[in-house]
PDB file of C-alpha atoms and ligand atoms in Angstrom:
ATOM      1  CA  MET A 298       8.190 321.550  89.944  1.00  0.00           C
ATOM      2  CA  ASN A 299      11.173 322.450  87.737  1.00  0.00           C
ATOM      3  CA  LEU A 300      13.366 319.594  88.825  1.00  0.00           C
ATOM      4  CA  LYS A 301      12.935 316.515  86.574  1.00  0.00           C
ATOM      5  CA  ILE A 302      14.097 313.859  89.014  1.00  0.00           C
ATOM      6  CA  ASN A 303      13.501 310.127  88.760  1.00  0.00           C
ATOM      7  CA  ILE A 304      12.429 308.199  91.831  1.00  0.00           C
ATOM      8  CA  ALA A 305      13.393 304.511  91.849  1.00  0.00           C
ATOM      9  CA  VAL A 306      11.367 302.220  94.098  1.00  0.00           C
ATOM     10  CA  ASP A 307      11.886 298.559  94.979  1.00  0.00           C
ATOM     11  CA  GLY A 308      10.365 296.252  97.545  1.00  0.00           C
ATOM     12  CA  THR A 309       8.924 292.878  98.366  1.00  0.00           C
ATOM     13  CA  ALA A 310       5.766 291.482  96.718  1.00  0.00           C
ATOM     14  CA  SER A 311       2.551 293.188  97.869  1.00  0.00           C
ATOM     15  CA  SER A 312       4.382 295.610 100.183  1.00  0.00           C
ATOM     16  CA  GLY A 313       2.162 298.439  98.926  1.00  0.00           C
ATOM     17  CA  LYS A 314       4.831 300.041  96.764  1.00  0.00           C
ATOM     18  CA  SER A 315       2.727 300.249  93.593  1.00  0.00           C
ATOM     19  CA  SER A 316      -0.547 301.423  95.131  1.00  0.00           C
ATOM     20  CA  VAL A 317       1.207 303.964  97.353  1.00  0.00           C
ATOM     21  CA  MET A 318       3.543 305.292  94.677  1.00  0.00           C
ATOM     22  CA  MET A 319       0.685 305.610  92.182  1.00  0.00           C
ATOM     23  CA  VAL A 320      -1.043 308.044  94.563  1.00  0.00           C
ATOM     24  CA  VAL A 321       2.229 309.861  95.348  1.00  0.00           C
ATOM     25  CA  ALA A 322       2.906 310.224  91.596  1.00  0.00           C
ATOM     26  CA  LYS A 323      -0.567 311.608  90.939  1.00  0.00           C
ATOM     27  CA  ASP A 324      -0.423 314.051  93.858  1.00  0.00           C
ATOM     28  CA  LEU A 325       3.085 315.318  93.082  1.00  0.00           C
ATOM     29  CA  GLY A 326       2.880 315.351  89.260  1.00  0.00           C
ATOM     30  CA  PHE A 327       5.159 312.425  88.347  1.00  0.00           C
ATOM     31  CA  HIS A 328       4.541 309.770  85.683  1.00  0.00           C
ATOM     32  CA  PHE A 329       4.112 306.361  87.300  1.00  0.00           C
ATOM     33  CA  ILE A 330       5.564 303.166  85.822  1.00  0.00           C
ATOM     34  CA  ASP A 331       4.931 299.779  87.432  1.00  0.00           C
ATOM     35  CA  THR A 332       7.540 297.435  85.953  1.00  0.00           C
ATOM     36  CA  GLY A 333       5.961 294.373  87.609  1.00  0.00           C
ATOM     37  CA  LEU A 334       3.188 294.695  85.032  1.00  0.00           C
ATOM     38  CA  MET A 335       5.763 294.175  82.282  1.00  0.00           C
ATOM     39  CA  TYR A 336       6.913 290.846  83.779  1.00  0.00           C
ATOM     40  CA  ARG A 337       3.282 289.883  84.301  1.00  0.00           C
ATOM     41  CA  ALA A 338       2.421 290.787  80.692  1.00  0.00           C
ATOM     42  CA  TYR A 339       5.347 288.696  79.416  1.00  0.00           C
ATOM     43  CA  THR A 340       4.099 285.722  81.463  1.00  0.00           C
ATOM     44  CA  LYS A 341       0.553 286.174  80.151  1.00  0.00           C
ATOM     45  CA  MET A 342       1.851 286.334  76.580  1.00  0.00           C
ATOM     46  CA  CYS A 343       3.767 283.053  77.147  1.00  0.00           C
ATOM     47  CA  LEU A 344       0.610 281.433  78.582  1.00  0.00           C
ATOM     48  CA  ASP A 345      -1.431 282.583  75.570  1.00  0.00           C
ATOM     49  CA  ASN A 346       1.223 281.217  73.220  1.00  0.00           C
ATOM     50  CA  LYS A 347       1.287 277.896  75.149  1.00  0.00           C
ATOM     51  CA  VAL A 348       4.987 278.163  75.965  1.00  0.00           C
ATOM     52  CA  ASP A 349       6.454 275.411  78.154  1.00  0.00           C
ATOM     53  CA  PHE A 350       7.809 277.244  81.241  1.00  0.00           C
ATOM     54  CA  ASN A 351      10.428 274.541  81.742  1.00  0.00           C
ATOM     55  CA  ASN A 352      11.953 275.360  78.390  1.00  0.00           C
ATOM     56  CA  ASN A 353      14.073 278.524  78.652  1.00  0.00           C
ATOM     57  CA  VAL A 354      14.814 278.577  74.928  1.00  0.00           C
ATOM     58  CA  LYS A 355      11.083 278.736  74.152  1.00  0.00           C
ATOM     59  CA  ILE A 356      10.537 281.491  76.750  1.00  0.00           C
ATOM     60  CA  ILE A 357      13.382 283.554  75.308  1.00  0.00           C
ATOM     61  CA  GLU A 358      12.097 283.005  71.745  1.00  0.00           C
ATOM     62  CA  GLN A 359       8.988 284.959  72.775  1.00  0.00           C
ATOM     63  CA  LEU A 360      11.053 288.154  73.118  1.00  0.00           C
ATOM     64  CA  LYS A 361      10.394 288.842  69.440  1.00  0.00           C
ATOM     65  CA  ASN A 362       6.636 288.939  70.158  1.00  0.00           C
ATOM     66  CA  PHE A 363       6.886 291.259  73.151  1.00  0.00           C
ATOM     67  CA  ASP A 364       5.599 294.462  71.609  1.00  0.00           C
ATOM     68  CA  PHE A 365       4.772 296.057  74.960  1.00  0.00           C
ATOM     69  CA  HIS A 366       3.135 299.420  75.579  1.00  0.00           C
ATOM     70  CA  TYR A 367       1.464 301.395  78.299  1.00  0.00           C
ATOM     71  CA  ARG A 368      -1.616 303.225  77.061  1.00  0.00           C
ATOM     72  CA  GLU A 369      -3.759 305.966  78.592  1.00  0.00           C
ATOM     73  CA  GLY A 370      -4.997 305.079  82.114  1.00  0.00           C
ATOM     74  CA  ASN A 371      -2.412 302.363  82.952  1.00  0.00           C
ATOM     75  CA  GLN A 372      -3.702 300.027  80.222  1.00  0.00           C
ATOM     76  CA  ILE A 373      -1.156 297.339  79.355  1.00  0.00           C
ATOM     77  CA  TYR A 374      -0.950 296.107  75.763  1.00  0.00           C
ATOM     78  CA  VAL A 375       1.149 293.482  74.030  1.00  0.00           C
ATOM     79  CA  GLY A 376       0.693 294.127  70.330  1.00  0.00           C
ATOM     80  CA  ASN A 377      -2.974 295.022  69.999  1.00  0.00           C
ATOM     81  CA  LYS A 378      -4.114 292.813  72.909  1.00  0.00           C
ATOM     82  CA  ASN A 379      -5.187 294.542  76.106  1.00  0.00           C
ATOM     83  CA  TYR A 380      -3.798 292.389  78.947  1.00  0.00           C
ATOM     84  CA  THR A 381      -4.714 294.720  81.811  1.00  0.00           C
ATOM     85  CA  LYS A 382      -7.416 292.598  83.396  1.00  0.00           C
ATOM     86  CA  TYR A 383      -5.453 289.330  83.219  1.00  0.00           C
ATOM     87  CA  LEU A 384      -2.313 290.449  85.043  1.00  0.00           C
ATOM     88  CA  SER A 385      -3.407 289.204  88.489  1.00  0.00           C
ATOM     89  CA  ASP A 386      -4.584 285.825  87.152  1.00  0.00           C
ATOM     90  CA  TYR A 387      -3.511 282.853  89.246  1.00  0.00           C
ATOM     91  CA  ASP A 388      -1.593 281.281  86.352  1.00  0.00           C
ATOM     92  CA  VAL A 389       0.270 284.503  85.693  1.00  0.00           C
ATOM     93  CA  VAL A 390       1.378 284.884  89.332  1.00  0.00           C
ATOM     94  CA  GLU A 391       2.368 281.200  89.557  1.00  0.00           C
ATOM     95  CA  ASN A 392       4.583 281.318  86.475  1.00  0.00           C
ATOM     96  CA  ILE A 393       6.313 284.729  86.660  1.00  0.00           C
ATOM     97  CA  LYS A 394       9.329 283.158  88.371  1.00  0.00           C
ATOM     98  CA  TYR A 395      10.184 281.175  85.227  1.00  0.00           C
ATOM     99  CA  ILE A 396      10.507 284.265  83.081  1.00  0.00           C
ATOM    100  CA  ALA A 397      11.800 286.822  85.641  1.00  0.00           C
ATOM    101  CA  THR A 398      14.895 284.726  86.339  1.00  0.00           C
ATOM    102  CA  LEU A 399      16.129 284.760  82.724  1.00  0.00           C
ATOM    103  CA  LEU A 400      18.885 287.210  81.827  1.00  0.00           C
ATOM    104  CA  GLU A 401      17.693 287.676  78.233  1.00  0.00           C
ATOM    105  CA  VAL A 402      14.173 288.612  79.370  1.00  0.00           C
ATOM    106  CA  ARG A 403      15.525 290.944  82.069  1.00  0.00           C
ATOM    107  CA  ASN A 404      17.865 292.696  79.633  1.00  0.00           C
ATOM    108  CA  LYS A 405      14.951 293.475  77.333  1.00  0.00           C
ATOM    109  CA  MET A 406      12.862 294.812  80.248  1.00  0.00           C
ATOM    110  CA  VAL A 407      15.745 296.945  81.573  1.00  0.00           C
ATOM    111  CA  ASP A 408      16.295 298.386  78.121  1.00  0.00           C
ATOM    112  CA  LEU A 409      12.611 299.327  77.725  1.00  0.00           C
ATOM    113  CA  GLN A 410      12.473 300.750  81.261  1.00  0.00           C
ATOM    114  CA  ARG A 411      15.571 302.923  80.851  1.00  0.00           C
ATOM    115  CA  LYS A 412      14.085 304.381  77.657  1.00  0.00           C
ATOM    116  CA  MET A 413      10.877 305.228  79.537  1.00  0.00           C
ATOM    117  CA  ALA A 414      12.884 307.092  82.190  1.00  0.00           C
ATOM    118  CA  ILE A 415      15.013 309.196  79.835  1.00  0.00           C
ATOM    119  CA  ASN A 416      13.135 312.477  80.271  1.00  0.00           C
ATOM    120  CA  GLY A 417      12.946 312.258  84.079  1.00  0.00           C
ATOM    121  CA  ASN A 418       9.910 313.037  86.219  1.00  0.00           C
ATOM    122  CA  LYS A 419       9.166 309.317  86.598  1.00  0.00           C
ATOM    123  CA  ILE A 420       8.385 307.172  89.592  1.00  0.00           C
ATOM    124  CA  MET A 421       9.402 303.660  88.571  1.00  0.00           C
ATOM    125  CA  VAL A 422       8.551 300.706  90.781  1.00  0.00           C
ATOM    126  CA  GLY A 423       9.883 297.120  90.716  1.00  0.00           C
ATOM    127  CA  ARG A 424      12.540 294.809  92.166  1.00  0.00           C
ATOM    128  CA  ASP A 425      15.757 295.983  90.488  1.00  0.00           C
ATOM    129  CA  ILE A 426      15.005 299.629  89.777  1.00  0.00           C
ATOM    130  CA  THR A 427      17.241 301.104  92.501  1.00  0.00           C
ATOM    131  CA  THR A 428      20.071 298.656  91.804  1.00  0.00           C
ATOM    132  CA  VAL A 429      20.094 297.870  88.065  1.00  0.00           C
ATOM    133  CA  VAL A 430      17.628 299.890  85.979  1.00  0.00           C
ATOM    134  CA  LEU A 431      18.172 303.371  87.454  1.00  0.00           C
ATOM    135  CA  PRO A 432      21.157 303.136  89.822  1.00  0.00           C
ATOM    136  CA  ASN A 433      21.652 306.903  89.366  1.00  0.00           C
ATOM    137  CA  ALA A 434      18.072 307.863  90.248  1.00  0.00           C
ATOM    138  CA  GLU A 435      18.045 310.964  92.412  1.00  0.00           C
ATOM    139  CA  LEU A 436      15.914 309.331  95.110  1.00  0.00           C
ATOM    140  CA  LYS A 437      15.692 305.629  95.966  1.00  0.00           C
ATOM    141  CA  ILE A 438      13.061 304.061  98.172  1.00  0.00           C
ATOM    142  CA  TYR A 439      12.736 300.478  99.454  1.00  0.00           C
ATOM    143  CA  PHE A 440       9.383 299.154 100.749  1.00  0.00           C
ATOM    144  CA  ASP A 441       9.144 296.278 103.168  1.00  0.00           C
ATOM    145  CA  CYS A 442       6.370 294.682 105.203  1.00  0.00           C
ATOM    146  CA  SER A 443       5.814 291.410 107.086  1.00  0.00           C
ATOM    147  CA  ALA A 444       4.622 288.526 104.859  1.00  0.00           C
ATOM    148  CA  GLU A 445       1.501 287.993 107.033  1.00  0.00           C
ATOM    149  CA  THR A 446       0.375 291.629 106.762  1.00  0.00           C
ATOM    150  CA  ARG A 447       0.958 291.556 103.024  1.00  0.00           C
ATOM    151  CA  ALA A 448      -1.101 288.375 102.602  1.00  0.00           C
ATOM    152  CA  LYS A 449      -3.993 289.860 104.639  1.00  0.00           C
ATOM    153  CA  ARG A 450      -3.942 293.032 102.532  1.00  0.00           C
ATOM    154  CA  ARG A 451      -3.889 291.042  99.286  1.00  0.00           C
ATOM    155  CA  VAL A 452      -6.898 288.915 100.378  1.00  0.00           C
ATOM    156  CA  LYS A 453      -8.846 292.122 101.110  1.00  0.00           C
ATOM    157  CA  GLN A 454      -7.799 293.673  97.772  1.00  0.00           C
ATOM    158  CA  ASN A 455      -8.792 290.505  95.874  1.00  0.00           C
ATOM    159  CA  GLU A 456     -12.157 290.470  97.636  1.00  0.00           C
ATOM    160  CA  GLU A 457     -12.772 294.084  96.599  1.00  0.00           C
ATOM    161  CA  ASN A 458     -11.784 293.323  93.006  1.00  0.00           C
ATOM    162  CA  ASN A 459     -13.580 289.956  92.800  1.00  0.00           C
ATOM    163  CA  ILE A 460     -10.357 288.068  92.154  1.00  0.00           C
ATOM    164  CA  TYR A 461     -10.604 284.328  92.918  1.00  0.00           C
ATOM    165  CA  PRO A 462      -9.280 281.894  94.183  1.00  0.00           C
ATOM    166  CA  ASN A 463      -8.572 284.040  97.252  1.00  0.00           C
ATOM    167  CA  ASP A 464      -7.328 281.776 100.036  1.00  0.00           C
ATOM    168  CA  TYR A 465      -5.153 283.384 102.775  1.00  0.00           C
ATOM    169  CA  GLU A 466      -2.807 280.406 103.241  1.00  0.00           C
ATOM    170  CA  ASP A 467      -2.283 280.044  99.524  1.00  0.00           C
ATOM    171  CA  ILE A 468      -1.613 283.756  99.070  1.00  0.00           C
ATOM    172  CA  LEU A 469       0.838 283.741 101.998  1.00  0.00           C
ATOM    173  CA  ARG A 470       2.627 280.790 100.383  1.00  0.00           C
ATOM    174  CA  GLN A 471       2.793 282.623  97.037  1.00  0.00           C
ATOM    175  CA  ILE A 472       4.177 285.769  98.707  1.00  0.00           C
ATOM    176  CA  ILE A 473       6.881 283.876 100.623  1.00  0.00           C
ATOM    177  CA  GLN A 474       7.788 281.886  97.525  1.00  0.00           C
ATOM    178  CA  ARG A 475       8.019 285.030  95.354  1.00  0.00           C
ATOM    179  CA  ASP A 476      10.218 286.768  97.983  1.00  0.00           C
ATOM    180  CA  GLU A 477      12.506 283.718  98.023  1.00  0.00           C
ATOM    181  CA  SER A 478      12.715 283.631  94.254  1.00  0.00           C
ATOM    182  CA  ASP A 479      13.203 287.430  93.923  1.00  0.00           C
ATOM    183  CA  LYS A 480      15.873 287.662  96.638  1.00  0.00           C
ATOM    184  CA  ASN A 481      17.853 284.562  95.721  1.00  0.00           C
ATOM    185  CA  ARG A 482      17.860 284.579  91.938  1.00  0.00           C
ATOM    186  CA  LYS A 483      21.199 284.939  90.199  1.00  0.00           C
ATOM    187  CA  GLU A 484      20.142 287.782  87.887  1.00  0.00           C
ATOM    188  CA  SER A 485      19.343 291.120  89.564  1.00  0.00           C
ATOM    189  CA  PRO A 486      18.151 289.783  92.917  1.00  0.00           C
ATOM    190  CA  LEU A 487      15.951 292.013  95.040  1.00  0.00           C
ATOM    191  CA  MET A 488      18.129 293.857  97.551  1.00  0.00           C
ATOM    192  CA  ILE A 489      18.259 297.111  99.430  1.00  0.00           C
ATOM    193  CA  ALA A 490      20.467 299.635  97.620  1.00  0.00           C
ATOM    194  CA  LYS A 491      22.869 301.128 100.144  1.00  0.00           C
ATOM    195  CA  ASP A 492      21.634 304.672  99.494  1.00  0.00           C
ATOM    196  CA  ALA A 493      17.911 303.759  99.608  1.00  0.00           C
ATOM    197  CA  TRP A 494      15.467 305.179 102.141  1.00  0.00           C
ATOM    198  CA  VAL A 495      13.701 302.170 103.700  1.00  0.00           C
ATOM    199  CA  ILE A 496      10.082 302.257 104.828  1.00  0.00           C
ATOM    200  CA  ASP A 497       8.476 299.331 106.694  1.00  0.00           C
ATOM    201  CA  THR A 498       4.719 299.506 106.117  1.00  0.00           C
ATOM    202  CA  SER A 499       3.695 296.645 108.457  1.00  0.00           C
ATOM    203  CA  ASP A 500       2.187 298.878 111.150  1.00  0.00           C
ATOM    204  CA  LEU A 501       1.071 301.784 108.992  1.00  0.00           C
ATOM    205  CA  THR A 502      -2.210 302.453 107.223  1.00  0.00           C
ATOM    206  CA  PHE A 503      -2.214 303.150 103.497  1.00  0.00           C
ATOM    207  CA  ASP A 504      -2.787 306.874 104.097  1.00  0.00           C
ATOM    208  CA  GLN A 505       0.039 307.026 106.637  1.00  0.00           C
ATOM    209  CA  VAL A 506       2.458 305.477 104.156  1.00  0.00           C
ATOM    210  CA  VAL A 507       1.379 307.908 101.416  1.00  0.00           C
ATOM    211  CA  GLU A 508       1.913 310.851 103.782  1.00  0.00           C
ATOM    212  CA  LYS A 509       5.337 309.630 104.936  1.00  0.00           C
ATOM    213  CA  VAL A 510       6.535 309.077 101.384  1.00  0.00           C
ATOM    214  CA  LYS A 511       5.199 312.424 100.165  1.00  0.00           C
ATOM    215  CA  THR A 512       6.962 314.187 103.041  1.00  0.00           C
ATOM    216  CA  LYS A 513      10.188 312.404 102.132  1.00  0.00           C
ATOM    217  CA  VAL A 514       9.923 313.257  98.420  1.00  0.00           C
ATOM    218  CA  LEU A 515       9.034 316.900  99.054  1.00  0.00           C
ATOM    219  CA  SER A 516      11.835 317.400 101.559  1.00  0.00           C
ATOM    220  CA  PHE A 517      14.245 315.843  99.058  1.00  0.00           C
ATOM    221  CA  ILE A 518      13.043 318.161  96.281  1.00  0.00           C
ATOM    222  CA  ASN A 519      13.258 321.250  98.523  1.00  0.00           C
ATOM    223  CA  GLN A 520      16.804 320.309  99.435  1.00  0.00           C
ATOM    224  CA  GLU A 521      17.809 319.931  95.762  1.00  0.00           C
ATOM    225  CA  GLU A 522      16.078 323.046  94.367  1.00  0.00           C
TER     226      GLU A 522
HETATM  227  O1  C5P B1922       5.567 293.950  91.467  1.00  0.00           O
HETATM  228  P1  C5P B1922       4.820 292.733  91.004  1.00  0.00           P
HETATM  229  O2  C5P B1922       4.351 291.874  92.116  1.00  0.00           O
HETATM  230  O3  C5P B1922       3.723 293.055  90.042  1.00  0.00           O
HETATM  231  O4  C5P B1922       5.897 291.899  90.196  1.00  0.00           O
HETATM  232  C1  C5P B1922       5.620 290.614  89.730  1.00  0.00           C
HETATM  233  C2  C5P B1922       6.914 289.814  89.620  1.00  0.00           C
HETATM  234  O5  C5P B1922       7.698 290.329  88.545  1.00  0.00           O
HETATM  235  C3  C5P B1922       7.835 289.860  90.844  1.00  0.00           C
HETATM  236  O6  C5P B1922       7.563 288.854  91.788  1.00  0.00           O
HETATM  237  C4  C5P B1922       9.201 289.655  90.243  1.00  0.00           C
HETATM  238  O7  C5P B1922       9.479 288.290  90.096  1.00  0.00           O
HETATM  239  C5  C5P B1922       9.069 290.251  88.856  1.00  0.00           C
HETATM  240  N1  C5P B1922       9.679 291.581  88.756  1.00  0.00           N
HETATM  241  C6  C5P B1922      11.033 291.649  88.582  1.00  0.00           C
HETATM  242  N2  C5P B1922      11.636 292.861  88.408  1.00  0.00           N
HETATM  243  C7  C5P B1922      10.917 293.989  88.401  1.00  0.00           C
HETATM  244  C8  C5P B1922       9.519 293.941  88.621  1.00  0.00           C
HETATM  245  C9  C5P B1922       8.929 292.708  88.815  1.00  0.00           C
HETATM  246  O8  C5P B1922      11.712 290.625  88.580  1.00  0.00           O
HETATM  247  N3  C5P B1922      11.537 295.155  88.189  1.00  0.00           N
END
């Protein structure tokens, strides 16, 4: 593929955007960047440093410690600490909302993410990628899915990965609460960019979604080349 396009992807929590786009990226030769992991890593760093999540000044002070990097095989580091296996921890998921709503934290993330996308050929996934980080991305995709289907999928995923606690009602509550917080926050709320292609994954299997998205990306590339 000669064309070095960027594909920006947003969507609700657990809508399948990361797992699907990771496969699409691998199959079509793109680099995959999951920006949710950056917000998760920031939250984990704050937990490790015993930051009070009700104190915005203290959260923002941590920006100086956020020496974030992706290493080989989607390994997430802050400084020399490998955070990869902690990013789905209950405490991390519960507290992301305190850091993801702060303008100063978001500005830092956006800056890092834009630098990662400079050379093109990236699939970048998050909540504000189509609207704020890469508003000029050649292709924009928005993933949606009913909250109940997402909670069921997450329970199954957690079971497979031995992640506990893993209670359906609690996970559904977390998903609804994260949607609320993502869609209604003042800074870069989650929304559907007007030129985004929307895919609802509620009634589709994982493989069906991958196929649909690949067809969309390939037809877009053929059109452009
Ligand atoms: O995508 P993931 O569920 O890993 O994202 C975790 C949280 O990080 C989201 O609920 C959202 O609050 C935040 N996030 C964000 N902007 C992004 C990616 C994630 O605010 N671009």
